Amino acid sequence: MQETLHYSEQNGAILVQIARRSLESFVRDKQHYQPNLDELPEQLRESGASFVTLTGHGQLRGCIGNTQARWPLAQDVARNAVSAASRDPRFMPVTAVELADIRLEVTILTPPLPLAYAHFDDLCAKLHPNIDGVMLTWQERRGLLLPQVWQRITQPEQFLKAIAYKADIPYRYLWQRPPSIQVHTFQVQHFQEDGYQEPGA
């Protein structure tokens, strides 16, 4: 059973501020900002898994994160802000001149849970659009999409196809019996800066 996330708007705003400060410290000064955990609410000092998404003029500019909690959540957000700006292989690193146009979103994830399915139609029927994030794993390849992406990819079949393409997983293998692709689902809470637009929505 999926756990439920309960982060207040206040704590979400703090995480967004941490992501922004980390982003600007790295891009402007090549400094890695470390939030002072002693000054933060207890919930943000606990381990957590997050993604940070960057957009520029409503277009995706970087998105990096973790599905497993490894560090205090505040530190995880700070790390992922830097990674989204500098390590997303789809984009060149963010430059200082872009910062004024960058808007960001922080997404907090529940631990992914395996989803058993008998066949492709069964898998599609078990997904909950706008609620489930989905992760596909095949051999050493893994890809996921956050639940926010349902805003622009509304059909389960196309949602799964987009994940497979992103991870270079053969889409046709989703029809294999027994299934050879592992599927995990997760839920999220997400917090955004003012002016943030979901990419492609």
N, CA and C of each residue as an Amber inpcrd file, in Angstrom:
protein
   603
   0.8480000  -1.1990000   0.0000000   0.0000000   0.0000000   0.0000000
   0.8800000   1.2450000   0.0000000   0.5420000   2.1960000  -0.8570000
   1.3410000   3.4120000  -0.9560000   1.1820000   4.2580000   0.3020000
   2.2960000   4.8070000   0.7780000   2.2040000   5.7630000   1.8660000
   1.7100000   7.0950000   1.3160000   1.1640000   7.9110000   2.2070000
   0.6420000   9.2140000   1.8060000   1.5890000  10.3010000   2.2710000
   1.8570000  11.2490000   1.3990000   2.7330000  12.3640000   1.7370000
   1.9170000  13.5030000   2.3300000   2.4570000  14.1120000   3.3780000
   1.7710000  15.2270000   4.0380000   2.7790000  16.3390000   4.3030000
   3.0950000  17.0890000   3.2760000   3.9910000  18.2370000   3.4240000
   3.1600000  19.5100000   3.3410000   3.3650000  20.3900000   4.2940000
   2.6100000  21.6360000   4.3180000   3.0770000  22.5650000   3.2060000
   2.2380000  23.5320000   2.8660000   2.6280000  24.5400000   1.8820000
   3.8530000  25.3080000   2.3630000   3.9410000  25.5270000   3.6680000
   5.0920000  26.2510000   4.2160000   6.3800000  25.4640000   3.9990000
   6.3490000  24.1680000   4.3100000   7.5460000  23.3560000   4.0990000
   7.8600000  23.2060000   2.6160000   6.8270000  23.1270000   1.7910000
   7.0620000  23.0780000   0.3560000   7.7340000  24.3400000  -0.1510000
   7.3040000  25.4820000   0.3790000   7.9150000  26.7520000  -0.0250000
   9.3770000  26.8130000   0.3910000   9.6910000  26.2440000   1.5570000
  11.0890000  26.2070000   2.0040000  11.9280000  25.3730000   1.0360000
  11.3960000  24.2370000   0.6100000  12.1320000  23.3880000  -0.3350000
  12.3570000  24.0940000  -1.6650000  11.3640000  24.8250000  -2.1250000
  11.5190000  25.5890000  -3.3670000  12.6080000  26.6460000  -3.2030000
  12.6350000  27.3030000  -2.0440000  13.6720000  28.3060000  -1.7820000
  15.0560000  27.6680000  -1.7440000  15.1520000  26.4800000  -1.1450000
  16.4290000  25.7650000  -1.1040000  16.8840000  25.4250000  -2.5230000
  15.9600000  24.9320000  -3.3410000  16.3110000  24.5890000  -4.7240000
  16.7890000  25.8180000  -5.4880000  16.1090000  26.9390000  -5.3120000
  16.5090000  28.1670000  -6.0060000  17.8820000  28.6330000  -5.5450000
  18.1170000  28.6310000  -4.2380000  19.4140000  29.0910000  -3.7360000
  20.5310000  28.1770000  -4.2160000  20.2750000  26.8660000  -4.2070000
  21.2770000  25.9090000  -4.6750000  21.5670000  26.1130000  -6.1580000
  20.5170000  26.2930000  -6.9450000  20.6670000  26.5300000  -8.3840000
  21.5180000  27.7610000  -8.6480000  21.1890000  28.8660000  -8.0030000
  21.8910000  30.1130000  -8.2810000  23.3250000  30.0810000  -7.7570000
  23.5410000  29.4620000  -6.5940000  24.9030000  29.3730000  -6.0590000
  25.8080000  28.5910000  -6.9940000  25.2610000  27.5200000  -7.5720000
  26.0850000  26.6980000  -8.4590000  26.3100000  27.3790000  -9.8030000
  25.2500000  27.8830000 -10.4020000  25.3770000  28.4500000 -11.7510000
  26.1990000  29.7350000 -11.7330000  25.9790000  30.5960000 -10.7420000
  26.7000000  31.8710000 -10.6970000  28.1290000  31.7200000 -10.1820000
  28.2830000  30.9330000  -9.1060000  29.5560000  30.9210000  -8.3780000
  30.2390000  29.5610000  -8.3410000  29.6070000  28.5360000  -8.9360000
  30.1340000  27.1670000  -8.8880000  30.3130000  26.6900000  -7.4430000
  29.4210000  27.1490000  -6.5730000  29.4150000  26.7470000  -5.1730000
  28.2540000  25.7870000  -4.9280000  28.5020000  24.7760000  -4.0870000
  27.4550000  23.8220000  -3.7240000  26.8270000  24.2660000  -2.4050000
  25.6190000  24.7670000  -2.4920000  24.9130000  25.2530000  -1.3070000
  24.5010000  24.0810000  -0.4270000  24.7890000  24.1830000   0.8630000
  24.4060000  23.1690000   1.8350000  23.4240000  23.7830000   2.8280000
  22.1550000  23.4010000   2.7840000  21.2030000  23.9600000   3.7410000
  21.5720000  23.5710000   5.1660000  21.3730000  24.4870000   6.0920000
  21.6480000  24.2420000   7.5080000  20.4770000  23.4730000   8.0950000
  20.6710000  22.1820000   8.3040000  19.5740000  21.3330000   8.7660000
  19.0580000  21.7570000  10.1310000  19.9230000  22.3050000  10.9700000
  19.5010000  22.7060000  12.3150000  18.4580000  23.8140000  12.2810000
  18.3970000  24.5490000  11.1870000  17.4550000  25.6640000  11.0740000
  16.1510000  25.2670000  10.3880000  16.0300000  24.0070000   9.9950000
  14.8840000  23.5780000   9.1990000  13.8910000  22.7710000  10.0250000
  12.6210000  22.7330000   9.6050000  11.6390000  21.8790000  10.2750000
  12.0730000  20.4170000  10.2420000  11.6590000  19.6760000  11.2410000
  12.0720000  18.2780000  11.3750000  11.7400000  17.4640000  10.1290000
  10.5890000  17.7100000   9.5390000  10.1730000  16.9400000   8.3690000
  11.1700000  17.0530000   7.2220000  11.8080000  18.2110000   7.0900000
  12.7570000  18.4220000   5.9990000  14.1420000  17.8920000   6.3320000
  14.3480000  17.5310000   7.5980000  15.6150000  16.9110000   8.0010000
  15.5740000  15.3950000   7.8490000  14.3890000  14.8560000   7.7010000
  14.2410000  13.4150000   7.5230000  14.6170000  13.0250000   6.0940000
  15.0020000  11.7590000   5.9160000  15.3900000  11.3080000   4.5800000
  14.1860000  11.3350000   3.6460000  14.4470000  11.6920000   2.4060000
  13.3720000  11.7630000   1.4260000  13.9180000  11.7210000   0.0140000
  13.0470000  11.3790000  -0.9240000  13.4160000  11.2990000  -2.3400000
  12.7060000  12.4070000  -3.0990000  13.4420000  13.0650000  -3.9800000
  12.8700000  14.2140000  -4.6820000  13.3720000  14.2990000  -6.1170000
  12.6510000  15.0770000  -6.9050000  13.0830000  15.5200000  -8.2260000
  12.9980000  17.0340000  -8.2610000  13.8940000  17.6500000  -9.0170000
  13.8060000  19.0790000  -9.2940000  13.6950000  19.2470000 -10.8050000
  12.6740000  19.9780000 -11.2230000  12.4310000  20.2460000 -12.6380000
  12.6490000  21.7230000 -12.9160000  13.4050000  22.0230000 -13.9540000
  13.6590000  23.4000000 -14.3750000  12.9740000  23.6500000 -15.7120000
  12.3550000  24.8160000 -15.8460000  11.7880000  25.2110000 -17.1290000
  12.2720000  26.6090000 -17.4840000  12.3080000  26.8780000 -18.7710000
  12.5830000  28.2140000 -19.2780000  11.5480000  28.5590000 -20.3200000
  10.7820000  29.6050000 -20.0690000   9.6990000  30.0040000 -20.9740000
   8.7290000  28.8450000 -21.2230000   8.4630000  28.0630000 -20.1660000
   7.5100000  26.9690000 -20.2740000   8.0330000  25.7100000 -20.9160000
   9.3100000  25.6980000 -21.2990000   9.9220000  24.5180000 -21.9150000
  10.8610000  23.8430000 -20.9210000  10.8770000  22.5170000 -20.9480000
  11.7520000  21.7780000 -20.0490000  13.2030000  22.1940000 -20.2480000
  13.9030000  22.4120000 -19.1330000  15.3120000  22.8230000 -19.1920000
  16.2160000  21.9000000 -18.3890000  15.6150000  20.9650000 -17.6640000
  16.3840000  19.9950000 -16.8960000  15.4970000  19.3480000 -15.8510000
  15.7090000  18.0640000 -15.6090000  14.9410000  17.3530000 -14.5830000
  15.7630000  16.1700000 -14.1030000  16.1190000  16.1980000 -12.8240000
  16.9380000  15.1370000 -12.2330000  16.4160000  14.8710000 -10.8240000
  16.5050000  13.6060000 -10.3990000  16.1000000  13.3030000  -9.0360000
  16.4160000  11.8810000  -8.6400000  15.8620000  11.4950000  -7.5090000
  16.0650000  10.1720000  -6.9310000  14.7180000   9.5380000  -6.6210000
  14.6480000   8.2260000  -6.7800000  13.4360000   7.5050000  -6.3980000
  13.5520000   6.8910000  -5.0130000  14.7570000   6.8330000  -4.4760000
  14.9780000   6.2680000  -3.1480000  15.5560000   7.3350000  -2.2280000
  15.0700000   7.3540000  -0.9970000  15.5610000   8.3200000  -0.0130000
  16.9650000   7.9260000   0.4350000  17.9190000   8.8330000   0.2500000
  19.3150000   8.5780000   0.6170000  19.8520000   9.6140000   1.5890000
  19.3220000  10.8270000   1.5290000  19.8190000  11.9210000   2.3560000
  18.6360000  12.6530000   2.9720000  18.9090000  13.5490000   3.9280000
  17.8350000  14.4330000   4.3900000  17.1860000  15.1270000   3.1920000
  15.8750000  15.2600000   3.2280000  15.1490000  15.7710000   2.0650000
  15.6770000  17.1210000   1.6020000  15.9680000  18.0170000   2.5270000
  16.4650000  19.3420000   2.1420000  17.7680000  19.2320000   1.3570000
  18.6510000  18.3370000   1.7800000  19.9100000  18.1440000   1.0660000
  19.6710000  17.4950000  -0.2950000  18.7270000  16.5620000  -0.3510000
  18.4180000  15.9060000  -1.6180000  17.9280000  16.9240000  -2.6420000
  17.0790000  17.8410000  -2.2080000  16.5730000  18.8850000  -3.1000000
  17.7070000  19.7800000  -3.5820000  18.5950000  20.1700000  -2.6670000
  19.7220000  21.0290000  -3.0550000  20.6100000  20.3290000  -4.0830000
  20.8910000  19.0550000  -3.8740000  21.7150000  18.2900000  -4.8130000
  21.0390000  18.1890000  -6.1870000  19.7470000  17.9080000  -6.1730000
  19.0450000  17.6950000  -7.4370000  18.8790000  18.9810000  -8.2330000
  18.8130000  20.1160000  -7.5520000  18.7630000  21.3910000  -8.2710000
  20.0400000  21.5930000  -9.0800000  21.1730000  21.2710000  -8.4750000
  22.4530000  21.3720000  -9.1820000  22.5000000  20.3780000 -10.3410000
  22.0740000  19.1500000 -10.0800000  22.1200000  18.1280000 -11.1280000
  21.1980000  18.4670000 -12.2920000  20.0140000  18.9900000 -11.9890000
  19.0890000  19.3590000 -13.0620000  19.6750000  20.4430000 -13.9520000
  20.4680000  21.3230000 -13.3490000  21.0700000  22.4250000 -14.1050000
  22.3200000  22.0170000 -14.8700000  22.9470000  20.9120000 -14.4750000
  24.2700000  20.6170000 -15.0290000  24.4600000  19.1940000 -15.5450000
  23.5660000  18.2600000 -15.1870000  23.8360000  16.8600000 -15.5000000
  22.7480000  16.1720000 -16.3100000  21.6990000  16.8860000 -16.6650000
  20.6810000  16.2680000 -17.5120000  21.2720000  16.1120000 -18.9170000
  21.4280000  14.8740000 -19.3930000  22.1260000  14.6670000 -20.6760000
  21.3700000  15.2130000 -21.8850000  20.1360000  15.5910000 -21.7020000
  19.3470000  16.1130000 -22.8260000  19.6430000  17.5810000 -23.1130000
  20.3420000  18.2540000 -22.1850000  20.5050000  19.6990000 -22.2990000
  21.9340000  20.1240000 -21.9880000  22.3080000  21.2690000 -22.5210000
  23.5340000  21.9230000 -22.0960000  23.3230000  22.4890000 -20.6930000
  24.3980000  22.6670000 -19.9110000  24.2440000  23.2360000 -18.5690000
  23.5910000  24.6190000 -18.6010000  22.8140000  24.8950000 -17.5730000
  22.1810000  26.2080000 -17.4390000  23.2610000  27.2630000 -17.2220000
  23.0930000  28.4050000 -17.8560000  24.0510000  29.5040000 -17.7180000
  23.4530000  30.6210000 -16.8660000  24.3330000  31.4870000 -16.3680000
  23.8920000  32.5700000 -15.4910000  22.8980000  33.4910000 -16.1840000
  23.0710000  33.7060000 -17.4700000  22.1810000  34.6150000 -18.1910000
  20.7540000  34.0650000 -18.2720000  20.5950000  32.7590000 -18.0960000
  19.2710000  32.1360000 -18.1580000  18.5080000  32.2050000 -16.8440000
  19.1990000  32.4560000 -15.7410000  18.5960000  32.2730000 -14.4240000
  17.3190000  33.0770000 -14.2300000  17.2700000  34.2770000 -14.7480000
  16.0840000  35.1130000 -14.5550000  14.8430000  34.5030000 -15.2000000
  15.0450000  33.6810000 -16.2180000  13.9130000  33.0750000 -16.9260000
  13.6000000  31.6590000 -16.4560000  14.4480000  31.1030000 -15.6070000
  14.2370000  29.7420000 -15.1220000  13.1960000  29.7510000 -14.0060000
  12.2480000  28.8250000 -14.0760000  11.3130000  28.5630000 -12.9910000
  11.4650000  27.0960000 -12.6170000  11.2320000  26.7840000 -11.3500000
  11.5010000  25.4140000 -10.9140000  10.3460000  24.8320000 -10.1160000
  10.3600000  23.5170000 -10.0730000   9.3790000  22.7400000  -9.3200000
  10.1230000  21.6770000  -8.5210000   9.7110000  21.4800000  -7.2780000
  10.2440000  20.4200000  -6.4260000   9.1600000  19.3590000  -6.2610000
   9.5070000  18.1060000  -6.5390000   8.5710000  16.9890000  -6.4160000
   9.1110000  16.0060000  -5.3880000   8.2700000  15.6410000  -4.4230000
   8.6360000  14.6750000  -3.3890000   7.9300000  13.3650000  -3.7070000
   8.6680000  12.2560000  -3.6450000   8.1430000  10.9590000  -4.0730000
   7.9250000  10.0180000  -2.9030000   6.8720000   9.1950000  -3.0070000
   6.7430000   8.0330000  -2.1410000   7.6850000   6.9450000  -2.6600000
   8.0300000   5.9570000  -1.8280000   8.8420000   4.8470000  -2.3310000
   8.0950000   4.1070000  -3.4430000   8.7450000   3.8180000  -4.5600000
   8.0810000   3.0790000  -5.6420000   7.6980000   1.6680000  -5.1970000
   6.4990000   1.2460000  -5.5870000   6.0200000  -0.0950000  -5.2680000
   5.8300000  -0.8870000  -6.5550000   6.1860000  -2.1840000  -6.5380000
   6.0230000  -2.9920000  -7.7520000   4.5500000  -3.1620000  -8.1110000
   4.2760000  -3.1380000  -9.3950000   2.9150000  -3.3310000  -9.9030000
   2.8970000  -4.5980000 -10.7500000   2.2270000  -5.6190000 -10.2580000
   2.1270000  -6.8770000 -11.0030000   1.0530000  -6.7470000 -12.0810000
   1.3390000  -7.2990000 -13.2550000   0.3540000  -7.2620000 -14.3360000
   0.4750000  -8.5260000 -15.1670000  -0.6570000  -8.9790000 -15.6860000
  -0.6820000 -10.2210000 -16.4550000  -0.3780000  -9.9890000 -17.9250000
  -0.8210000  -8.8430000 -18.4440000  -0.6170000  -8.5180000 -19.8560000
  -0.7470000  -7.0110000 -20.0120000  -0.5120000  -6.5120000 -21.2140000
  -0.4360000  -5.0710000 -21.4270000  -1.7420000  -4.3570000 -21.0850000
  -2.8700000  -4.9040000 -21.5260000  -4.1510000  -4.2570000 -21.2340000
  -4.4140000  -4.2120000 -19.7370000  -4.0020000  -5.2590000 -19.0410000
  -4.1420000  -5.2910000 -17.5830000  -3.3010000  -4.1910000 -16.9470000
  -2.0880000  -4.0050000 -17.4510000  -1.2140000  -2.9480000 -16.9360000
  -1.8530000  -1.5770000 -17.1290000  -2.3430000  -1.3170000 -18.3250000
  -2.9540000  -0.0090000 -18.5990000  -4.1480000   0.2420000 -17.6880000
  -4.9250000  -0.8010000 -17.4220000  -6.1140000  -0.6550000 -16.5880000
  -5.7650000  -0.3710000 -15.1320000  -4.5840000  -0.8010000 -14.7090000
  -4.1950000  -0.6240000 -13.3080000  -3.5630000   0.7330000 -13.0190000
  -3.2190000   1.4810000 -14.0560000  -2.6080000   2.7920000 -13.8450000
  -3.6760000   3.8380000 -13.5440000  -3.3160000   4.7980000 -12.7030000
  -4.2310000   5.8680000 -12.3110000  -3.7010000   7.1900000 -12.8630000
  -4.2250000   7.6330000 -14.0090000  -3.7630000   8.8990000 -14.5820000
  -3.9050000  10.0530000 -13.5980000  -2.9180000  10.9500000 -13.6520000
  -2.8420000  12.1380000 -12.8000000  -2.5290000  11.8270000 -11.3380000
  -2.3750000  10.5550000 -11.0130000  -2.0350000  10.1530000  -9.6440000
  -0.7190000   9.3900000  -9.6200000  -0.5890000   8.3900000 -10.4780000
   0.5880000   7.5220000 -10.4670000   1.7360000   8.1030000 -11.2850000
   2.9070000   8.1500000 -10.6730000   4.1350000   8.1830000 -11.4370000
   4.4960000   6.7520000 -11.7680000   5.1670000   6.5310000 -12.8900000
   5.4470000   5.1700000 -13.3480000   6.9250000   5.0340000 -13.6910000
   7.5120000   3.9270000 -13.2340000   8.9070000   3.6170000 -13.5400000
   8.9690000   2.2460000 -14.2030000   9.6650000   2.1670000 -15.3280000
   9.8910000   0.9100000 -16.0350000  11.3490000   0.5080000 -15.8950000
  11.5750000  -0.7790000 -15.6680000  12.9350000  -1.3120000 -15.5650000
  13.0410000  -2.5530000 -16.4380000  14.0590000  -2.5780000 -17.2780000
  14.3470000  -3.7370000 -18.1280000  15.8550000  -3.8900000 -18.1970000
  16.3400000  -5.0490000 -17.7270000  17.7770000  -5.2860000 -17.6350000
  18.4200000  -4.1300000 -16.8490000  19.3740000  -3.4330000 -17.4430000
  20.0350000  -2.3380000 -16.7280000  19.4190000  -0.9760000 -17.0470000
  18.3470000  -0.9680000 -17.7910000  17.7540000   0.3050000 -18.2150000
  16.5400000   0.6390000 -17.3500000  16.3980000   1.9260000 -17.0630000
  15.2900000   2.3540000 -16.2230000  14.8570000   3.7520000 -16.6320000
  13.5820000   3.9740000 -16.6650000  13.0530000   5.3000000 -16.9710000
  11.7540000   5.5290000 -16.2310000  11.4320000   6.7870000 -16.0110000
  10.1860000   7.1060000 -15.3110000   9.6280000   8.4240000 -15.8100000
   8.3610000   8.6220000 -15.5260000   7.7070000   9.9070000 -15.7030000
   6.9440000  10.2360000 -14.4300000   7.0050000  11.5020000 -14.0390000
   6.2730000  11.9770000 -12.8720000   4.7890000  12.0950000 -13.2010000
   3.9200000  12.0550000 -12.1940000   2.4760000  12.1490000 -12.4630000
   2.0670000  13.4290000 -13.1810000   2.8380000  14.5010000 -13.0160000
   2.4890000  15.7580000 -13.6730000   2.4310000  15.6200000 -15.1950000
   3.1660000  14.6370000 -15.7350000   3.2370000  14.4760000 -17.1940000
   1.9080000  13.9860000 -17.7780000   1.0400000  13.4240000 -16.9200000
  -0.2840000  13.0350000 -17.4090000  -1.0450000  14.2360000 -17.9760000
  -0.6710000  15.4480000 -17.5960000  -1.3650000  16.6280000 -18.1160000
  -1.2300000  16.7450000 -19.6330000  -0.1340000  16.2270000 -20.1730000
   0.0510000  16.3210000 -21.6260000   0.0610000  14.9650000 -22.3180000
   0.2160000  13.8710000 -21.5570000   0.1070000  12.5240000 -22.1320000
  -0.9910000  11.8190000 -21.3510000  -2.1950000  11.8290000 -21.8680000
  -3.3600000  11.4480000 -21.0720000  -3.7150000   9.9690000 -21.1510000
  -3.1960000   9.2550000 -22.1480000  -3.5460000   7.8510000 -22.3370000
  -2.4580000   6.9440000 -21.7680000  -2.8440000   5.9140000 -20.9900000
  -1.8350000   5.0190000 -20.4110000  -0.8910000   4.4150000 -21.4400000
  -1.4200000   4.0350000 -22.6070000  -0.5660000   3.4240000 -23.6220000
   0.5390000   4.3820000 -24.0560000   0.1810000   5.6290000 -24.2880000
   1.1650000   6.6130000 -24.7220000   2.1050000   7.0060000 -23.5900000
   1.5920000   7.0180000 -22.3750000   2.4230000   7.3170000 -21.2080000
   3.5300000   6.2740000 -21.0740000   3.1570000   4.9970000 -21.1800000
   4.1410000   3.9160000 -21.0970000   5.1210000   3.9740000 -22.2630000
   4.6140000   4.2770000 -23.4360000   5.4840000   4.3700000 -24.6130000
   6.5160000   5.4700000 -24.4350000   6.1110000   6.5910000 -23.8550000
   7.0370000   7.7000000 -23.6350000   8.1370000   7.3210000 -22.6520000
   7.7820000   6.5600000 -21.6250000   8.8010000   6.1140000 -20.6640000
   9.7710000   5.1550000 -21.3370000   9.2370000   4.2000000 -22.0920000
  10.0920000   3.2280000 -22.7750000  11.0530000   3.9310000 -23.7290000
  10.5650000   4.8910000 -24.4730000  11.4150000   5.6360000 -25.4090000
  12.5030000   6.3900000 -24.6580000  12.1140000   7.0200000 -23.5580000
  13.0610000   7.8000000 -22.7620000  14.2020000   6.9330000 -22.2460000
  13.8830000   5.6870000 -21.8660000  14.8800000   4.7900000 -21.2740000
  15.5090000   3.8450000 -22.2820000  15.1430000   3.9640000 -23.5600000
  15.6320000   3.0610000 -24.6030000  15.2790000   1.6120000 -24.2750000
  14.0490000   1.4230000 -23.7930000  13.5120000   0.0900000 -23.5290000
  12.6010000  -0.2880000 -24.6970000  12.7680000  -1.4680000 -25.2950000
  11.8940000  -1.8560000 -26.4130000  10.4250000  -1.8820000 -25.9810000
   9.6330000  -1.0110000 -26.5630000   8.2320000  -0.8640000 -26.1600000
   7.4570000  -2.1650000 -26.3420000   7.7950000  -2.9370000 -27.3790000
   7.0540000  -4.1650000 -27.6730000   7.1790000  -5.1810000 -26.5420000
   8.2160000  -5.0540000 -25.7120000   8.4040000  -6.0150000 -24.6280000
   7.3300000  -5.8880000 -23.5580000   6.5840000  -4.7900000 -23.5630000
   5.4770000  -4.6660000 -22.6140000   4.3660000  -5.6670000 -22.9090000
   4.3830000  -6.2530000 -24.1080000   3.3740000  -7.2480000 -24.4750000
   3.8420000  -8.6800000 -24.1830000   5.0580000  -8.8620000 -23.7580000
   5.5710000 -10.2130000 -23.5350000   4.8430000 -10.8960000 -22.3760000
   4.6910000 -12.2170000 -22.5190000   4.1410000 -13.0260000 -21.4340000
   5.0710000 -14.2040000 -21.1950000   5.5440000 -14.4070000 -19.9790000
   5.3460000 -13.5180000 -18.8310000   6.0770000 -12.1880000 -19.0460000
   5.6440000 -11.1440000 -18.3620000   6.2460000  -9.8240000 -18.5620000
   7.7400000  -9.8230000 -18.2520000   8.5050000  -9.1340000 -19.0850000
   9.9470000  -9.0120000 -18.8460000  10.3280000  -7.6220000 -18.3490000
   9.3860000  -6.6900000 -18.3850000   9.6390000  -5.3310000 -17.9050000
   8.9970000  -5.1670000 -16.5350000   9.7890000  -4.7380000 -15.5730000
   9.2650000  -4.4770000 -14.2360000   8.6240000  -3.0920000 -14.2050000
   7.4840000  -3.0060000 -13.5450000   6.7610000  -1.7430000 -13.4260000
   6.6090000  -1.3920000 -11.9520000   6.9490000  -0.1560000 -11.6170000
   6.7280000   0.3760000 -10.2710000   5.9120000   1.6570000 -10.3900000
   5.0820000   1.9040000  -9.3980000   4.3280000   3.1590000  -9.3490000
   4.6430000   3.8890000  -8.0500000   4.4370000   5.1870000  -8.0860000
   4.6640000   6.0210000  -6.9080000   3.7460000   7.2350000  -6.9910000
   3.5630000   7.8910000  -5.8540000   2.8010000   9.1310000  -5.8160000
   3.7030000  10.2760000  -5.3740000   3.2070000  11.4890000  -5.5230000
   4.0570000  12.6490000  -5.2540000   3.2640000  13.7760000  -4.6010000
   4.0240000  14.7130000  -4.0380000   3.5690000  16.0650000  -3.7700000
   4.5360000  16.9890000  -4.4910000   4.0290000  18.0650000  -5.0720000
   4.9480000  18.9580000  -5.7760000   4.6270000  20.4100000  -5.4620000
   5.6920000  21.2030000  -5.4640000   5.6240000  22.6200000  -5.1090000
   6.3910000  23.4150000  -6.1550000   5.8400000  24.5640000  -6.5310000
   6.3890000  25.3100000  -7.6630000   6.6480000  26.7610000  -7.2940000
   7.5790000  27.3440000  -8.0340000   7.7550000  28.7830000  -7.9790000
   6.6040000  29.4750000  -8.7080000   6.3400000  30.7200000  -8.3460000
   5.3740000  31.5180000  -9.0950000   5.8240000  31.6190000 -10.5520000
   4.8980000  31.4440000 -11.4520000   5.2160000  31.5380000 -12.8700000
   5.6280000  30.2320000 -13.5100000   5.7380000  29.1600000 -12.7050000
   6.1180000  27.8640000 -13.2740000   4.9880000  27.3380000 -14.1520000
   5.3420000  26.8120000 -15.3160000   4.3890000  26.1740000 -16.2200000
   4.8350000  24.7430000 -16.4770000   3.9060000  23.8160000 -16.3720000
   4.2320000  22.4270000 -16.6690000   4.6920000  22.3220000 -18.1230000
   5.8800000  21.7490000 -18.3700000   6.4050000  21.7020000 -19.7450000
   5.4430000  21.0090000 -20.7010000   5.1310000  21.6840000 -21.7770000
   4.3090000  21.0910000 -22.8140000   2.8380000  20.9860000 -22.4980000
   2.4290000  21.4730000 -21.3010000   1.0170000  21.3450000 -20.9300000
   0.1690000  22.3480000 -21.6960000
